[in-house]
Tab-separated table of C-alpha atoms and ligand atoms in Angstrom:
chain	number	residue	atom	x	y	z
A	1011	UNK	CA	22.160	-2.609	7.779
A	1012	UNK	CA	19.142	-3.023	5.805
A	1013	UNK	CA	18.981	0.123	3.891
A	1014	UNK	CA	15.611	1.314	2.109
A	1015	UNK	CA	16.593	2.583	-1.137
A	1016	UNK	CA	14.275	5.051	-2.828
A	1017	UNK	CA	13.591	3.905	-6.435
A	1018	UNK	CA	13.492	7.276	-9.263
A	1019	UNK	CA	10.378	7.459	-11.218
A	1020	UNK	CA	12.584	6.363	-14.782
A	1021	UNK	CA	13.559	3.075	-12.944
A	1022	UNK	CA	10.008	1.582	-11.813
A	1023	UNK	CA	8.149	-0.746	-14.554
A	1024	UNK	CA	5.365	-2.613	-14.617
A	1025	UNK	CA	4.580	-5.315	-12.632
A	1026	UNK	CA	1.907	-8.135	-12.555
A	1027	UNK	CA	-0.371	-8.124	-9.924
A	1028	UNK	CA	-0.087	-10.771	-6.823
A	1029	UNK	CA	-3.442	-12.150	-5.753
A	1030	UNK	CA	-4.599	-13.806	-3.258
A	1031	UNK	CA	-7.491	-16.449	-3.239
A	1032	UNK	CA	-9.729	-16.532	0.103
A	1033	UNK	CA	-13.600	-17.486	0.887
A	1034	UNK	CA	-15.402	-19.480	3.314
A	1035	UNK	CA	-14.629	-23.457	4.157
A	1036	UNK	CA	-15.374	-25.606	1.085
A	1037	UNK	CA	-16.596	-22.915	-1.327
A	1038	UNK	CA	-14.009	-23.781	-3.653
A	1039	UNK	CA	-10.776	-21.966	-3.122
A	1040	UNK	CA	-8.608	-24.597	-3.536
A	1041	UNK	CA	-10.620	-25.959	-6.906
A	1042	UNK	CA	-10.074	-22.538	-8.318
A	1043	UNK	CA	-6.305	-22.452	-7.734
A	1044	UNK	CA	-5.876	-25.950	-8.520
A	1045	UNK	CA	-8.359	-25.189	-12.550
A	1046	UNK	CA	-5.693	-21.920	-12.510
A	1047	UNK	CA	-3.048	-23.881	-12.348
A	1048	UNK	CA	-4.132	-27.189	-14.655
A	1049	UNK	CA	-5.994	-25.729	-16.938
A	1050	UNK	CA	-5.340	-24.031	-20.181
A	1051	UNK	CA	-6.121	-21.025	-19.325
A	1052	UNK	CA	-2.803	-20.381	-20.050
A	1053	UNK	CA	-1.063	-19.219	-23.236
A	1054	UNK	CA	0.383	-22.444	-24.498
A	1055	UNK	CA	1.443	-24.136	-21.586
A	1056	UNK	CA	-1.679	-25.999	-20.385
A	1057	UNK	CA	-1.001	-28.314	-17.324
A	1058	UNK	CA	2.759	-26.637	-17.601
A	1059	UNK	CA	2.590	-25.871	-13.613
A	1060	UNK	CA	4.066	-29.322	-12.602
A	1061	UNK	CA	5.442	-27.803	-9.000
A	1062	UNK	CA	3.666	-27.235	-6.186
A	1063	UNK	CA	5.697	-24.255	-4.667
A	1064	UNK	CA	3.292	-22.248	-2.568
A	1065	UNK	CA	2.668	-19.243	-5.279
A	1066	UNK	CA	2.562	-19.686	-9.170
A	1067	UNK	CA	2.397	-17.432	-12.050
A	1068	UNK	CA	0.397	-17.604	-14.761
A	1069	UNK	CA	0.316	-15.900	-18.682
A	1070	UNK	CA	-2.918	-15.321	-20.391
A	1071	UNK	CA	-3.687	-14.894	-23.810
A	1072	UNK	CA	-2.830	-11.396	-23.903
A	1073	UNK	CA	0.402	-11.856	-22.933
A	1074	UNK	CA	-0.165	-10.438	-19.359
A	1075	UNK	CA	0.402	-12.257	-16.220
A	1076	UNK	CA	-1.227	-12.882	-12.533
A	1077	UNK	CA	1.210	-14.276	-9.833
A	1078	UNK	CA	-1.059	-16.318	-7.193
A	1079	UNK	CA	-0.300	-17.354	-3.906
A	1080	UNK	CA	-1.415	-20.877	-3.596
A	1081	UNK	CA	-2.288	-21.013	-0.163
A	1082	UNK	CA	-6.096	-20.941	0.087
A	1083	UNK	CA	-7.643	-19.243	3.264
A	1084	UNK	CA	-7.100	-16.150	5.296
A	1085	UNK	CA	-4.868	-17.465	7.743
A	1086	UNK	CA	-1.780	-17.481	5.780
A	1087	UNK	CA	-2.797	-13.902	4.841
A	1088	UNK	CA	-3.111	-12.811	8.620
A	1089	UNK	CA	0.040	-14.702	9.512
A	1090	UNK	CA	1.777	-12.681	6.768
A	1091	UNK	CA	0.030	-9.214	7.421
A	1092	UNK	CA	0.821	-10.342	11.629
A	1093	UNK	CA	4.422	-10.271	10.053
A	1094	UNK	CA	4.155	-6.884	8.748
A	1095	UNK	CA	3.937	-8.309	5.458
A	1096	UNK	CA	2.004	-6.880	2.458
A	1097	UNK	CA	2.204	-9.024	-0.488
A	1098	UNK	CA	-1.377	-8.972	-1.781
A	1099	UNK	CA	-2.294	-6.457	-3.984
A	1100	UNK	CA	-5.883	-8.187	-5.363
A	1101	UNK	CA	-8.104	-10.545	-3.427
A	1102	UNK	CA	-10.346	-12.690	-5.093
A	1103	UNK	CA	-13.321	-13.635	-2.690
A	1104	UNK	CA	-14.691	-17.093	-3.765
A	1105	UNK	CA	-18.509	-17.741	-2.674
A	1106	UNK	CA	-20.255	-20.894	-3.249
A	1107	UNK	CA	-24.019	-19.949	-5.153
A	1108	UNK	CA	-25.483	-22.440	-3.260
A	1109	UNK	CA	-24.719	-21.328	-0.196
A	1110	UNK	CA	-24.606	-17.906	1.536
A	1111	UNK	CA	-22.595	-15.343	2.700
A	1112	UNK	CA	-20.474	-17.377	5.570
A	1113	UNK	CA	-18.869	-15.593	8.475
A	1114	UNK	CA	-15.878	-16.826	6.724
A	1115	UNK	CA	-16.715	-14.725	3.435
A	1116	UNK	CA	-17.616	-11.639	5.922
A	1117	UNK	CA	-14.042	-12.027	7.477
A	1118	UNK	CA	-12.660	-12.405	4.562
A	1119	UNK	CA	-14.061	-9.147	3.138
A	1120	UNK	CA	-13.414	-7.252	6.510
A	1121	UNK	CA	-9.097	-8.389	6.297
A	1122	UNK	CA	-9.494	-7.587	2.260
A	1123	UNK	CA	-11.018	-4.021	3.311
A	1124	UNK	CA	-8.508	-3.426	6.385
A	1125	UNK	CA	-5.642	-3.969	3.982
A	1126	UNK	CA	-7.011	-1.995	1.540
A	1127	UNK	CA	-7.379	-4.505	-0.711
A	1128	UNK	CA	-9.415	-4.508	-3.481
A	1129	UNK	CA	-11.521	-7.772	-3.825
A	1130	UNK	CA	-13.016	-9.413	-7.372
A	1131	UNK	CA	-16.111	-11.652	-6.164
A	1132	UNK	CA	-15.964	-15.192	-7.624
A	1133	UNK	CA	-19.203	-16.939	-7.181
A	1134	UNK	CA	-18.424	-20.364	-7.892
A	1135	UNK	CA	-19.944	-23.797	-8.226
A	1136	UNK	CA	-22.687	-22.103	-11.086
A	1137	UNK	CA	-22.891	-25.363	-12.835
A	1138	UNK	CA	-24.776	-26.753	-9.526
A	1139	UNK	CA	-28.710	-27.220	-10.140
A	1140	UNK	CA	-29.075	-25.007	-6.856
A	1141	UNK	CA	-27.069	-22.568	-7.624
A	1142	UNK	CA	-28.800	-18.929	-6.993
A	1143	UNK	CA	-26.004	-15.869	-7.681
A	1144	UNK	CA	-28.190	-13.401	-7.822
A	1145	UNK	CA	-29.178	-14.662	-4.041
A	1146	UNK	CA	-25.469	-14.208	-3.399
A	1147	UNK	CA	-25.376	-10.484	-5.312
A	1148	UNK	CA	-28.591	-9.024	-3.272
A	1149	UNK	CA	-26.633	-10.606	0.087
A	1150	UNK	CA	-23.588	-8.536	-1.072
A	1151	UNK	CA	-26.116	-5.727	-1.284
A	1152	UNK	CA	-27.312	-5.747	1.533
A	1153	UNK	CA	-23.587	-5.513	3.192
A	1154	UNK	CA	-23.009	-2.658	0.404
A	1155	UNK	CA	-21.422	-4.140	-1.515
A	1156	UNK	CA	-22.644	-3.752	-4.853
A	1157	UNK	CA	-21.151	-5.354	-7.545
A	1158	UNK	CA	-21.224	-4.360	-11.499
A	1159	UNK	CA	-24.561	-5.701	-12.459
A	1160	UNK	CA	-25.764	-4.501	-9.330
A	1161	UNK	CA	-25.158	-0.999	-10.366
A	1162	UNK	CA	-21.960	-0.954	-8.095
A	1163	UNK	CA	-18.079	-0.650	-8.648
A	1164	UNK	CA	-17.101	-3.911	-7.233
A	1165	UNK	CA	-16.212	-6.614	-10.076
A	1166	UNK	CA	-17.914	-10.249	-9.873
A	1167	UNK	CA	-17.680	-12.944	-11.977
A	1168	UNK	CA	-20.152	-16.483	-12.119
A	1169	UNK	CA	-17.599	-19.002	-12.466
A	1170	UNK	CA	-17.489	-23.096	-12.009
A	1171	UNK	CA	-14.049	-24.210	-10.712
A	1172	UNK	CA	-14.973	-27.391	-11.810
A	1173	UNK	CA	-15.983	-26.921	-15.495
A	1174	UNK	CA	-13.876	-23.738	-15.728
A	1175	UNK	CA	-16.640	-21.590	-17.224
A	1176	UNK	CA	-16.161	-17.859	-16.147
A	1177	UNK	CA	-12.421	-18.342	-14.622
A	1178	UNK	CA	-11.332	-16.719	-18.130
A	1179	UNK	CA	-13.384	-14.155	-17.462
A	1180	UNK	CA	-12.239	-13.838	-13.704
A	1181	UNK	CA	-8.687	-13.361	-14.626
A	1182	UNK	CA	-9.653	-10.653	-16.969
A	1183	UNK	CA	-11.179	-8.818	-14.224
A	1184	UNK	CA	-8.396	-8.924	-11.605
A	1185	UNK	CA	-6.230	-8.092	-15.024
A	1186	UNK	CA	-8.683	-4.885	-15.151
A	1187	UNK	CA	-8.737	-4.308	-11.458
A	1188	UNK	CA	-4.811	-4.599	-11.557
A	1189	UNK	CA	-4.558	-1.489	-14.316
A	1190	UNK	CA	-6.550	0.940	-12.233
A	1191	UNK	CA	-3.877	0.211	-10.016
A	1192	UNK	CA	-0.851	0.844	-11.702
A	1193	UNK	CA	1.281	-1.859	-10.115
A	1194	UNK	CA	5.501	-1.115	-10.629
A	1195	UNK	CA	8.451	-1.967	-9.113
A	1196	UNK	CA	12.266	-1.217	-10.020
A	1197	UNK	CA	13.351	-4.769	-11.516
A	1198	UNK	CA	17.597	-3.117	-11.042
A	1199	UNK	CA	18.613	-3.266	-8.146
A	1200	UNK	CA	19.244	-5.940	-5.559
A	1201	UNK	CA	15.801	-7.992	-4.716
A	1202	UNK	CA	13.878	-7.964	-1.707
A	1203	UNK	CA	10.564	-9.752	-1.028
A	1204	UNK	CA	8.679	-12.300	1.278
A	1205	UNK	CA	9.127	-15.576	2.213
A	1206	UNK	CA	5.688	-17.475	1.389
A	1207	UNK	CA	6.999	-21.294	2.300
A	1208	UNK	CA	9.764	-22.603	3.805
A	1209	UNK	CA	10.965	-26.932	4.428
A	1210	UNK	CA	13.821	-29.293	4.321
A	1211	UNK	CA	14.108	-31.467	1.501
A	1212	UNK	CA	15.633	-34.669	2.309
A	1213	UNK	CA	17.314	-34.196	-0.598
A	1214	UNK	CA	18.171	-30.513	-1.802
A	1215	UNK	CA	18.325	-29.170	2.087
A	1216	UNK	CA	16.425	-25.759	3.031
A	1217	UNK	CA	14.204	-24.906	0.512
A	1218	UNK	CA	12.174	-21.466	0.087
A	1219	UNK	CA	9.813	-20.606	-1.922
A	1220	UNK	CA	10.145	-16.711	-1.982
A	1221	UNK	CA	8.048	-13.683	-3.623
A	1222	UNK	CA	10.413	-10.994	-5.235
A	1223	UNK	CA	8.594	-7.617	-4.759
A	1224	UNK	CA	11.048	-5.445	-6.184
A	1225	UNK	CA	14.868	-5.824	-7.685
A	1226	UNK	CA	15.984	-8.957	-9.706
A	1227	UNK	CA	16.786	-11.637	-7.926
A	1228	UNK	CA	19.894	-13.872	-9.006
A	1229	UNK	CA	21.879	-17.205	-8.625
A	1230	UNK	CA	25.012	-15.992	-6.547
A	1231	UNK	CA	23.420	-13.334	-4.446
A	1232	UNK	CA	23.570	-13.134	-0.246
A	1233	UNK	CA	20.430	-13.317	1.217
A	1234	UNK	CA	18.997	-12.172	4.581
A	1235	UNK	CA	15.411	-14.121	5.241
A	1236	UNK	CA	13.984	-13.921	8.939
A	1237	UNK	CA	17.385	-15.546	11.127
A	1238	UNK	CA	18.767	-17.691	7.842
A	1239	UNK	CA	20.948	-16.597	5.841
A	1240	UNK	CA	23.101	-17.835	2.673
A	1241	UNK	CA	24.163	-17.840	-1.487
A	1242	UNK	CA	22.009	-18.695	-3.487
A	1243	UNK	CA	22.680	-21.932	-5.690
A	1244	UNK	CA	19.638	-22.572	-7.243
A	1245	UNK	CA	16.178	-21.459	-8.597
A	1246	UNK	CA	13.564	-23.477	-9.316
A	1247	UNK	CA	10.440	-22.054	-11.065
A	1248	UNK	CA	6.771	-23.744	-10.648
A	1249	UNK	CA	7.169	-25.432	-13.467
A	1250	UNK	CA	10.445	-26.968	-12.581
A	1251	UNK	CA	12.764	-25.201	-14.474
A	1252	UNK	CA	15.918	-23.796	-12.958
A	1253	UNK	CA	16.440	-19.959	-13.171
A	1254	UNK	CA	19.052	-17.545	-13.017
A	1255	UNK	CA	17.379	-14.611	-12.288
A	1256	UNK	CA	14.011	-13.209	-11.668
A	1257	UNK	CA	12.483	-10.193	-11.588
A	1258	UNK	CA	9.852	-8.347	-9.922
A	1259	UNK	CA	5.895	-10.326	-8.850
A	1260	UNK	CA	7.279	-13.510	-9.458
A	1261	UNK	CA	7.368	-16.270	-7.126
A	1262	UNK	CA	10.940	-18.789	-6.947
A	1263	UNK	CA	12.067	-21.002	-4.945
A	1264	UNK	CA	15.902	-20.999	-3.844
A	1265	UNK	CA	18.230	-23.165	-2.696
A	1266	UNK	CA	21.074	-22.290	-0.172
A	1267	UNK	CA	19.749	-20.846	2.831
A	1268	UNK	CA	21.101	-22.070	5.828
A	1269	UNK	CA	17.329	-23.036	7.688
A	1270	UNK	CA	13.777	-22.418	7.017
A	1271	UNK	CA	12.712	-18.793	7.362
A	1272	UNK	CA	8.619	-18.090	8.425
A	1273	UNK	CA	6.009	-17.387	6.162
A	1274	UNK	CA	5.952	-13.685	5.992
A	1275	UNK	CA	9.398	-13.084	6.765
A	1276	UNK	CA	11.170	-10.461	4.465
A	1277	UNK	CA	14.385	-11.386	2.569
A	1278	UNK	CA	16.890	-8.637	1.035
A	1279	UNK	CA	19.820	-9.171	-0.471
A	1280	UNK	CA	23.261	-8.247	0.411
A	1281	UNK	CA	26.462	-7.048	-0.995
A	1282	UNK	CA	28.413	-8.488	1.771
A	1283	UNK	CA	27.871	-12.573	3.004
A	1284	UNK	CA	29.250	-11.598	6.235
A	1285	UNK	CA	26.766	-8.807	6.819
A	1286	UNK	CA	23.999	-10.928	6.022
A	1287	UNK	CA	25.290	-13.689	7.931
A	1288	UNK	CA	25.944	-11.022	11.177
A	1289	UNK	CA	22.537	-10.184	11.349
A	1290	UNK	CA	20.774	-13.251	10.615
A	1291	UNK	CA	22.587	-14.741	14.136
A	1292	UNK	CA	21.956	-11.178	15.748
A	1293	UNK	CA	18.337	-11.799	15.019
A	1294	UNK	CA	18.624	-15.893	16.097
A	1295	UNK	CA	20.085	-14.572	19.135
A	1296	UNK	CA	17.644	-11.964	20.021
A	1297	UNK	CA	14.560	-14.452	19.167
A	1298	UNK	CA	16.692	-17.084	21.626
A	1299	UNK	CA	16.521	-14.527	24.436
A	1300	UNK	CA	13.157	-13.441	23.915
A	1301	UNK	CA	11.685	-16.880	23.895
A	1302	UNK	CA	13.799	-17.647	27.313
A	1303	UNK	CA	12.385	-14.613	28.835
A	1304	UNK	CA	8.514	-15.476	28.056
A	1305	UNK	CA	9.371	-19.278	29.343
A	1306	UNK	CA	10.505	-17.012	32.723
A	1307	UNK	CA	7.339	-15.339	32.756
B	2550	GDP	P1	-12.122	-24.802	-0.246
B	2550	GDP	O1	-12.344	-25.389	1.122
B	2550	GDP	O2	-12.719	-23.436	-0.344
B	2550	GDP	O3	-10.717	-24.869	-0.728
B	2550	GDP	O4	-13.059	-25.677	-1.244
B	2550	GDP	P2	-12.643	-26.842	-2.261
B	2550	GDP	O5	-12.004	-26.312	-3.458
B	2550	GDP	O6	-11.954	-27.917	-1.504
B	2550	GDP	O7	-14.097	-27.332	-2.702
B	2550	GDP	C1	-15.034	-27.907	-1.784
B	2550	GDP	C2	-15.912	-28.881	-2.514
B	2550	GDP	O8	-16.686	-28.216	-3.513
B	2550	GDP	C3	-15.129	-29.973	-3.260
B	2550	GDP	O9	-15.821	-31.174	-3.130
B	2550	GDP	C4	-15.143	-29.485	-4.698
B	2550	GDP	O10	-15.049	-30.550	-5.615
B	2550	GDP	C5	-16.476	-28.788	-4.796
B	2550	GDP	N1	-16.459	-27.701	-5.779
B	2550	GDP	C6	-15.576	-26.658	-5.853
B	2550	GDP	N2	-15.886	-25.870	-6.877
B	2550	GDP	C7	-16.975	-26.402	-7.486
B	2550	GDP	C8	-17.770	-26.034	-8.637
B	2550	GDP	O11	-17.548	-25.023	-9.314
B	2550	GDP	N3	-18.810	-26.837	-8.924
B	2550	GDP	C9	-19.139	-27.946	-8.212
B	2550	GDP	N4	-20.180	-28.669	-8.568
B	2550	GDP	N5	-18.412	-28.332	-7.145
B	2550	GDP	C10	-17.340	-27.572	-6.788
């Protein structure tokens, strides 16, 4: 059985915070992610993220470091909350200036807030001729939200995904945001987390991409994810470097699972292959007999 195992205060460092990008249609989401992960904002390693593994982490300047998911939009966080997943712990909203506040942005906000969530506002696209962010600000207003300049508590930041000016600046917020919430997890003892991708690669077989949330995470270890189950025999990072262990906030993906778990399904680990293996067909079963008796219906 899957036990919960209650971490002591002495065991539980920090961790970096996982964030997730969302914003309405074409407002720049994936331009953001995509200057995150190209750019040199990066200690060092400019243009190091050479993998495209559904969540990357980035180090700053200081040292400190953001894991993002890199799946733009709100529906892979729904599908993920749907599966009783919580991985987020900071949403950035991204608004266009030269636009408004979409119904997309408002849902956005609304699944940031029913999380509990807290949200950094990006407004984007500021090196556009057009561009109006105070118009954007006073429409945040006007929902209640007000942000710093505004006199409120909610962090913005101007930015241009394209150019790159403010997404410094942006990352030191979330950074900011992240110490007021005093993210930790116990990095020993066995690893659990969510599954943020899943595919088969002609080549290497099933391949996850997984989010450790807590434990360390190593080459050799039994893993339970959704109905698959198997040893790990490899870890990849985003930069394509294999692994042998990782700890706590980062994203990996691992080799050796015996199908494709769901996006938002958990994974522990196990001391025993043959319990993992028990309940991962216990599980295909049940999902078998469930799906036979909604075809019935
Ligand atoms: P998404 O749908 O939110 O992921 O938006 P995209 O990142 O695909 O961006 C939509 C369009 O806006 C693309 O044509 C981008 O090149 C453009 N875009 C994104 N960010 C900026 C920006 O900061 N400045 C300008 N001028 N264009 C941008």
């Amino acid at each position: 059985a899957i036990v919960e195992q209650v971490d002591s205060p002495e065991d539980l460092k920090p961790r970096a915070p996982i964030v997730t990008v969302m914003g309405h249609v074409d407002h720049g989401k994936t331009s953001l992610l995509d200057y995150i992960r190209k750019e040199n904002v990066i200690a060092g390693e400019s243009g190091g993220i050479t993998q495209h593994i559904g969540a990357y982490a980035v180090t700053l300047d200081n040292d400190q470091k953001i894991s993002f998911l890199d799946t733009p939009g709100h529906e892979a966080f729904t599908a993920m909350r749907a599966r009783g997943a919580q991985v987020t712990d900071i949403a950035i909203i991204v608004i266009a200036a030269d636009d408004a506040i979409m119904p997309q942005t408002k849902e956005a906000i609304s699944h940031a807030q029913a999380a509990g969530v807290p949200i950094v506002f990006a407004i984007n696209k500021v090196d556009k001729p057009t561009a109006n962010p105070e118009k954007i600000k006073d429409g945040l207003a006007q929902m209640n939200l007000l942000v710093e300049d505004w006199g409120g508590k909610i962090q913005s930041q101007d930015i241009s995904a394209k150019t790159g000016a403010g997404v410094k600046e942006l990352l030191e917020k979330v950074l900011l945001e992240a110490e007021l919430l005093e993210l930790t997890a116990n990095p020993s003892r066995l690893a659990s987390g969510t599954v943020v991708e899943a595919f088969l690669d002609k080549g290497r077989g099933y391949v996850s991409t997984v989010l450790v949330q807590t434990g360390t995470l190593k080459i050799g270890d039994y893993v339970l994810a959704g109905t698959c189950s198997g040893k790990i025999k490899a870890m990849q990072d985003e930069r394509g470097n294999l692994v042998k262990e990782v700890g706590p906030s980062r994203p990996i993906s691992i080799l050796g699972l015996d199908g494709a778990p769901q996006a938002g399904d958990k994974f522990n680990v196990f001391e025993d292959e043959r319990e993992a293996k028990q309940i991962a067909t216990k599980r295909s079963q049940l999902q078998r007999e469930q799906s036979v008796r909604t075809q019935r219906h």
